[in-house]
Short mmCIF file of C-alpha atoms in Angstrom, two decimals:
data_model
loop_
_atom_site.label_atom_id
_atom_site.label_comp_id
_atom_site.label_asym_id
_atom_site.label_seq_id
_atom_site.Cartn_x
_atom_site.Cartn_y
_atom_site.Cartn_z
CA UNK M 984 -7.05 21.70 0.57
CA UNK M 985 -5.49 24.67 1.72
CA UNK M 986 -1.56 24.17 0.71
CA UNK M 987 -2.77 22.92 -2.69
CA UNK M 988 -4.29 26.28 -3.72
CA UNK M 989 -1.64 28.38 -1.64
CA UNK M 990 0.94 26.22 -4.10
CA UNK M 991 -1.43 26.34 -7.52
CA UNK M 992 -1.46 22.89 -7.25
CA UNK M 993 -4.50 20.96 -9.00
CA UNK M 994 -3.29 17.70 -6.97
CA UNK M 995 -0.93 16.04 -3.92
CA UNK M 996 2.76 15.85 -6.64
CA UNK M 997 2.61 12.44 -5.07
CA UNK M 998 -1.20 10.95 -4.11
CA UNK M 999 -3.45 8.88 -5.69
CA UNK M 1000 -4.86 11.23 -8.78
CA UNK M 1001 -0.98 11.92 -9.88
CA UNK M 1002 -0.50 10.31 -13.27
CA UNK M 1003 3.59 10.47 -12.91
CA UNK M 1004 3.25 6.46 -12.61
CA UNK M 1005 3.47 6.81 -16.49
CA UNK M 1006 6.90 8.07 -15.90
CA UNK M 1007 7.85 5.62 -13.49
CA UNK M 1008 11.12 4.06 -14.60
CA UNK M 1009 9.22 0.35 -12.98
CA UNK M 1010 6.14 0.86 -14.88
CA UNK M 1011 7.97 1.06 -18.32
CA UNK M 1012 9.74 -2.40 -17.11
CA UNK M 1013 6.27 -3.99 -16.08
CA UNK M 1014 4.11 -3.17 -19.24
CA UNK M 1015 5.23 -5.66 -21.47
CA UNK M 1016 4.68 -8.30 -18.66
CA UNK M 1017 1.33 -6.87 -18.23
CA UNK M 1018 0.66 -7.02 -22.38
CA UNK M 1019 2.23 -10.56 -22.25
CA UNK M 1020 -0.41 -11.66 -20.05
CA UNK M 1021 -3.42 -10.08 -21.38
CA UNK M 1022 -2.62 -12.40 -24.50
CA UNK M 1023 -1.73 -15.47 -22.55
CA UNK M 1024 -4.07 -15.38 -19.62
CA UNK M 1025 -2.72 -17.39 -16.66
CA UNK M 1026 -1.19 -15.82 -13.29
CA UNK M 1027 1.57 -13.20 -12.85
CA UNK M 1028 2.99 -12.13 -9.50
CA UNK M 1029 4.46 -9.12 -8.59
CA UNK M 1030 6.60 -8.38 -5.36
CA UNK M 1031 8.09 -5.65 -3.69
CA UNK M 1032 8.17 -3.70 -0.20
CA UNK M 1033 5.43 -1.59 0.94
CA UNK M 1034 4.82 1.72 -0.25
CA UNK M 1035 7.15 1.63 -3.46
CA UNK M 1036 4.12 2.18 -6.33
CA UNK M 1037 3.25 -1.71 -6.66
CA UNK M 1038 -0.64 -0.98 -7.04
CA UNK M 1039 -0.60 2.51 -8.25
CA UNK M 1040 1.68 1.02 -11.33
CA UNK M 1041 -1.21 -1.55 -11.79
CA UNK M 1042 -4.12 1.26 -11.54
CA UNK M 1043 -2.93 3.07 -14.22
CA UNK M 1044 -2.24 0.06 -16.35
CA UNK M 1045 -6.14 -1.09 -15.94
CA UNK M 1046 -7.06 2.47 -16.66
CA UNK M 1047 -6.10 1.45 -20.28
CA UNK M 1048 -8.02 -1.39 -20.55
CA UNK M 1049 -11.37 -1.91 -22.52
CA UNK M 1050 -14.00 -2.47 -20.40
CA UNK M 1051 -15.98 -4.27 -23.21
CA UNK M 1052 -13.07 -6.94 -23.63
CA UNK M 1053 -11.84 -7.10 -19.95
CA UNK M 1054 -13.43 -7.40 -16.51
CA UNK M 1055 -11.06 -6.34 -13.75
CA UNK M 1056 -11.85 -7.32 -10.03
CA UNK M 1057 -9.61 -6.07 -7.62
CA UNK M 1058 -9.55 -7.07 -4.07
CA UNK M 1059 -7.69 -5.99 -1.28
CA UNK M 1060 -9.11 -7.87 1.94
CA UNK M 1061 -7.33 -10.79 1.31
CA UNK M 1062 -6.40 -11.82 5.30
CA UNK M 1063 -9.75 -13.79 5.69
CA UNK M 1064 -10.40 -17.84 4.71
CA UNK M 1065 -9.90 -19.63 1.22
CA UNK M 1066 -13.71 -19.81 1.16
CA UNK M 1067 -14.35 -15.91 1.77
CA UNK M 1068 -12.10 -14.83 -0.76
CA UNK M 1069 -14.05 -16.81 -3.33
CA UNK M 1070 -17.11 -15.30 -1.84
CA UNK M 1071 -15.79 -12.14 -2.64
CA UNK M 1072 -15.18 -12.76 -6.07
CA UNK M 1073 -18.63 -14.14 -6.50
CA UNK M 1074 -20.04 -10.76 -4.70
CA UNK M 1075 -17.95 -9.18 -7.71
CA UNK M 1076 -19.24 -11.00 -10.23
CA UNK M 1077 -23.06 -10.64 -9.19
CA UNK M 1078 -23.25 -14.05 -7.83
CA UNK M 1079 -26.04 -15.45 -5.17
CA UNK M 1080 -24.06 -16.44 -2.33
CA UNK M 1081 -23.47 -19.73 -1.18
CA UNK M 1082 -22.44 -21.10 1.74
CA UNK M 1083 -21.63 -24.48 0.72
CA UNK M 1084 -17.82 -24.49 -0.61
CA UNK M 1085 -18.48 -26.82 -3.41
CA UNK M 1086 -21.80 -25.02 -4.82
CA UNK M 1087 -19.71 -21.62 -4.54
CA UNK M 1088 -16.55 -22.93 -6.59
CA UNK M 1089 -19.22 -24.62 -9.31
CA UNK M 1090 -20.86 -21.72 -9.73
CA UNK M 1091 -17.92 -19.42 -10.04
CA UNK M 1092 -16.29 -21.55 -12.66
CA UNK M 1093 -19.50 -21.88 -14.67
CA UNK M 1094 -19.80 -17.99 -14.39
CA UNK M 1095 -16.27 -17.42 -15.55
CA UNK M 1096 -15.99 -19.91 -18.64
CA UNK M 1097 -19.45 -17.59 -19.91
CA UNK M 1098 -17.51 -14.43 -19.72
CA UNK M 1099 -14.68 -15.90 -21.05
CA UNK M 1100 -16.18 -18.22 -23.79
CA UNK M 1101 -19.75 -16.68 -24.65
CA UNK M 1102 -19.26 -13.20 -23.79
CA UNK M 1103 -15.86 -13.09 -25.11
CA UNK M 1104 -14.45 -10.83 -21.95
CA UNK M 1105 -11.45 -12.07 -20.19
CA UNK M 1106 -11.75 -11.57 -16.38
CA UNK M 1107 -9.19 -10.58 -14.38
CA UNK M 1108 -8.78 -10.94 -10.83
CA UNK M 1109 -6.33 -8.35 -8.65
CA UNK M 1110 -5.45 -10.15 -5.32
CA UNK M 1111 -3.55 -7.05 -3.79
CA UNK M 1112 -1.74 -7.69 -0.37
CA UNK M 1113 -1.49 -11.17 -1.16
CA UNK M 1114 0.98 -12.20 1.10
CA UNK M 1115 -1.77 -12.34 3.62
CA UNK M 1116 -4.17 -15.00 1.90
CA UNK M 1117 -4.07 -18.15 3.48
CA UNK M 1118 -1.49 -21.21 2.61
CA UNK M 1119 -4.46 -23.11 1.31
CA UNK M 1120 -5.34 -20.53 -0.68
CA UNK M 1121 -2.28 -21.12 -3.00
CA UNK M 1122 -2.87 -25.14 -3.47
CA UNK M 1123 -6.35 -25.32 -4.16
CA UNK M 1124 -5.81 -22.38 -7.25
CA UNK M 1125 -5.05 -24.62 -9.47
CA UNK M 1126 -7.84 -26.94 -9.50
CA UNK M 1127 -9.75 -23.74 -9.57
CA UNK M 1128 -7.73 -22.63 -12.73
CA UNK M 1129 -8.39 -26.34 -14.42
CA UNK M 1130 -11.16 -26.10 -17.20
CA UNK M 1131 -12.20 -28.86 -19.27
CA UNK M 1132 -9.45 -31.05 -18.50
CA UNK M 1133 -7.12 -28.48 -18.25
CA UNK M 1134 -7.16 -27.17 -22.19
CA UNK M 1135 -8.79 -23.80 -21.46
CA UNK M 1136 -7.13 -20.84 -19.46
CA UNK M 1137 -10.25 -19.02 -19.18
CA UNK M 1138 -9.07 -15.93 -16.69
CA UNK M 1139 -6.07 -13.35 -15.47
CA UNK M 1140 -5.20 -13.59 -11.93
CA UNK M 1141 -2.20 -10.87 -10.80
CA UNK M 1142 -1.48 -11.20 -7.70
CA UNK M 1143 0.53 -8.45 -5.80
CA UNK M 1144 2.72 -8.32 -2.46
CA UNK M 1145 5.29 -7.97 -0.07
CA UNK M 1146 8.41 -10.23 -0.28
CA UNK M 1147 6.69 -12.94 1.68
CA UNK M 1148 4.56 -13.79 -1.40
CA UNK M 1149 7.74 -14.98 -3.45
CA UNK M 1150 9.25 -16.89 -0.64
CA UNK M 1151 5.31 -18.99 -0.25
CA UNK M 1152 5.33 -19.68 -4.13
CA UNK M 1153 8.87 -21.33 -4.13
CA UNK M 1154 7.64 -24.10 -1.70
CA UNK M 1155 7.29 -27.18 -3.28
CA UNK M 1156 3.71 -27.90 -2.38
CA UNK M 1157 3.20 -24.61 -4.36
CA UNK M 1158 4.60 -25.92 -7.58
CA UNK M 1159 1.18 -26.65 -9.58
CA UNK M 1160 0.68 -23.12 -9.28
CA UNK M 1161 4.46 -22.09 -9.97
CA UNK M 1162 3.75 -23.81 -13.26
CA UNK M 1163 1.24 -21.44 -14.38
CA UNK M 1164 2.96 -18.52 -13.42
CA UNK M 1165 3.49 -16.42 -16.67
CA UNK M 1166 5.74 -14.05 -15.07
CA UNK M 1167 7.21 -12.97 -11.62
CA UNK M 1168 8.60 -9.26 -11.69
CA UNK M 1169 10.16 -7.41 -8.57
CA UNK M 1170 9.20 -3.46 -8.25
CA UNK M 1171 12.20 -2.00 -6.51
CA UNK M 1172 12.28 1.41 -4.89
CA UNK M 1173 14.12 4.53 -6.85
CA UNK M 1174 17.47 3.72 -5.63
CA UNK M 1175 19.06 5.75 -8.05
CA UNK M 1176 19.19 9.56 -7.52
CA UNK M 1177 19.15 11.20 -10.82
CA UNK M 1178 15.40 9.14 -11.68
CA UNK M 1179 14.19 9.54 -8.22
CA UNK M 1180 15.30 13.39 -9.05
CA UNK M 1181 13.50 13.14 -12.47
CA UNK M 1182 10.54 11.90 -10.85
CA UNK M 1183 10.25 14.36 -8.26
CA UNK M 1184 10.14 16.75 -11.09
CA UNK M 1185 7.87 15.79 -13.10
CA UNK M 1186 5.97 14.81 -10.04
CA UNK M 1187 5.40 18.48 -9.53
CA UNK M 1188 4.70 19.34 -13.01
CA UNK M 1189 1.58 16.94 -13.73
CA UNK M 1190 0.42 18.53 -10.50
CA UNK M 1191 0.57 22.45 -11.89
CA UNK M 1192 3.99 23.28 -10.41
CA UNK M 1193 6.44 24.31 -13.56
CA UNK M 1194 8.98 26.25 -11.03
CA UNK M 1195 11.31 24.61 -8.78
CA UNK M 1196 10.28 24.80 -5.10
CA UNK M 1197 12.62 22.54 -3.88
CA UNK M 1198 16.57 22.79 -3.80
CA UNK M 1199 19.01 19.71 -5.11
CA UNK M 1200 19.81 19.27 -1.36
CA UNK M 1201 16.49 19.07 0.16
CA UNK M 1202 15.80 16.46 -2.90
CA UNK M 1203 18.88 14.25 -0.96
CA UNK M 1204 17.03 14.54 2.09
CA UNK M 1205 13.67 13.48 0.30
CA UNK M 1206 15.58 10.04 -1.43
CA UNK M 1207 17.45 9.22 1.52
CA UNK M 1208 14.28 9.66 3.91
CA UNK M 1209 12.00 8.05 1.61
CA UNK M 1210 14.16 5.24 0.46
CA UNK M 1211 13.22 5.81 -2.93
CA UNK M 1212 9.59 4.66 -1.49
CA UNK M 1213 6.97 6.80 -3.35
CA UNK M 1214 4.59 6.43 -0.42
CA UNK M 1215 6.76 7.77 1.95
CA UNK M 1216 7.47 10.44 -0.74
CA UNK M 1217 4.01 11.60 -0.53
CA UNK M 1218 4.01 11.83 3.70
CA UNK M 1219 7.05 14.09 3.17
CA UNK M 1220 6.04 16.54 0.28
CA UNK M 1221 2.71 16.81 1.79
CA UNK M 1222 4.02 17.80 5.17
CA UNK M 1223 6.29 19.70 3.59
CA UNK M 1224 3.77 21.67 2.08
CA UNK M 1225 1.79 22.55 4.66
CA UNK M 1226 4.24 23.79 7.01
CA UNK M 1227 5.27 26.01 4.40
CA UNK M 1228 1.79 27.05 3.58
CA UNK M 1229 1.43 27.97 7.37
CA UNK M 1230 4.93 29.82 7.40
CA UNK M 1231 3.53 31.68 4.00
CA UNK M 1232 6.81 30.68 2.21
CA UNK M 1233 6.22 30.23 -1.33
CA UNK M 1234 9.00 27.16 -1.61
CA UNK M 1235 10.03 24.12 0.56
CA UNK M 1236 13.62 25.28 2.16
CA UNK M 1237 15.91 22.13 3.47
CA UNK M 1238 14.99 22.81 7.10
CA UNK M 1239 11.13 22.44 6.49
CA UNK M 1240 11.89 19.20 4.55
CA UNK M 1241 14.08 18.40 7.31
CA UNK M 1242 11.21 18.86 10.31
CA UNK M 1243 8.92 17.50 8.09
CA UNK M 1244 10.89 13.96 7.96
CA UNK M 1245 11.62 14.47 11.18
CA UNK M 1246 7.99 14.51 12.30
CA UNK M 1247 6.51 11.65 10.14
CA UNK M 1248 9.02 9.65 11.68
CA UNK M 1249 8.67 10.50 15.23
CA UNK M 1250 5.05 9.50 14.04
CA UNK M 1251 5.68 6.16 12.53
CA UNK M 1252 8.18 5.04 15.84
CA UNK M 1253 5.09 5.96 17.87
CA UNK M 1254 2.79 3.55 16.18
CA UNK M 1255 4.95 0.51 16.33
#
């Protein structure tokens, strides 16, 4: 892309190939939840609003996992029936397909107690946007979680989402599966201004920028625009940068910042 060579950039500060989620103040809290798990097996949740580094945090933590020991499935199309997002996972796992509900359940079980016990690999299932799986869903996951009269916990299942998610799980109906929660952990945007100033920084720097293009000010407009969202952080920088890239200016002055935010909003009011 243009504005990243125009900037010497080798990356967006802010998309999906950064690696500043190592940095991320959120991340450091999560890892030992994450390392708990992976020792425990059993369910953890994690909540927060959209666009705040919920599943980039998670990327990079199954970017350090052994692929001989652990078998990560990650699925994100999770608005569909109880019985297609099994399918999925069976479609993951190289599994015929099966139409009949009980056959398809069997089958994944069987599969996942021979990873686990045989193979000696612990799977590990991502259900990302999980607020959106269906109510049922959440009830019948622990009989699908019960092995051998409930004395084996054979798999990981971390499931991510929007506020929503908490508030299902605290029903009562929901409290088999409450009881195998290992952890719940809340990722909350950079409210604070000196780490969401940090990680604008070093933002930039993983991304080949070591001088500052950006004044303290225009950083105040970035945190109080963005919310502290790292999402929205990314809409605005990467504006940002190419406006300045078509203005030739070799830095991101306040009043690009400013049109930048300006437009992405006008944007977002649009598609409501």
């Amino acid at each position: 892309m243009r504005y990243l060579q125009y900037f010497g950039l080798k990356h967006d500060p802010f998309g999906k190939q950064s690696r500043e989620w190592l940095d991320y103040p959120q991340y450091d809290q999560l890892l030992p939840h994450l390392r708990w798990l992976l020792e425990t097996k059993g369910v953890g949740i994690i909540t927060g609003e959209a666009g705040i580094g919920k599943t980039s945090g998670v990327r990079e933590w199954v970017k350090s996992l052994n692929p001989l020991t652990h078998r990560v499935i990650y699925q994100a199309d999770n608005h569909f029936r109880a019985f297609d997002i099994y399918l999925q996972l069976a479609d993951s796992l190289g599994l015929g397909v099966h139409y009949r509900y009980s056959k398809l359940w069997r089958n994944l079980k069987q599969e996942l107690l021979h990873l686990s016990e045989e193979k000696k690999v612990t799977p590990i299932w991502i259900l990302d946007e999980a607020h959106q799986l269906p109510f049922n869903f959440f009830t019948e996951l622990p009989s699908f979680l019960n092995f051998s009269f409930d004395t084996r916990v054979v798999m990981i299942i971390l499931l991510i989402g929007c506020a929503p998610l908490q508030h299902l799980l605290q029903r009562s109906v929901c409290a088999p599966l409450a009881s195998r929660v290992q952890f719940h952990f809340e990722w909350k945007p950079l409210e604070d201004f000196e780490l969401f100033r940090q990680f604008v920084d070093k933002g930039f720097k993983q991304a080949g920028c070591h001088q500052s293009i950006l004044t303290q000010s225009a950083i105040k407009l970035l945190h109080v625009a963005s919310k502290g969202r790292a999402r929205y952080l990314h809409q605005i920088i990467t504006k940002s940068l190419q406006m300045a890239t078509e203005k030739n200016m070799n830095h991101l002055p306040d009043e690009i910042v400013q049109e930048s935010i300006r437009q992405i909003q006008q944007l977002q009011m649009t598609d409501r």
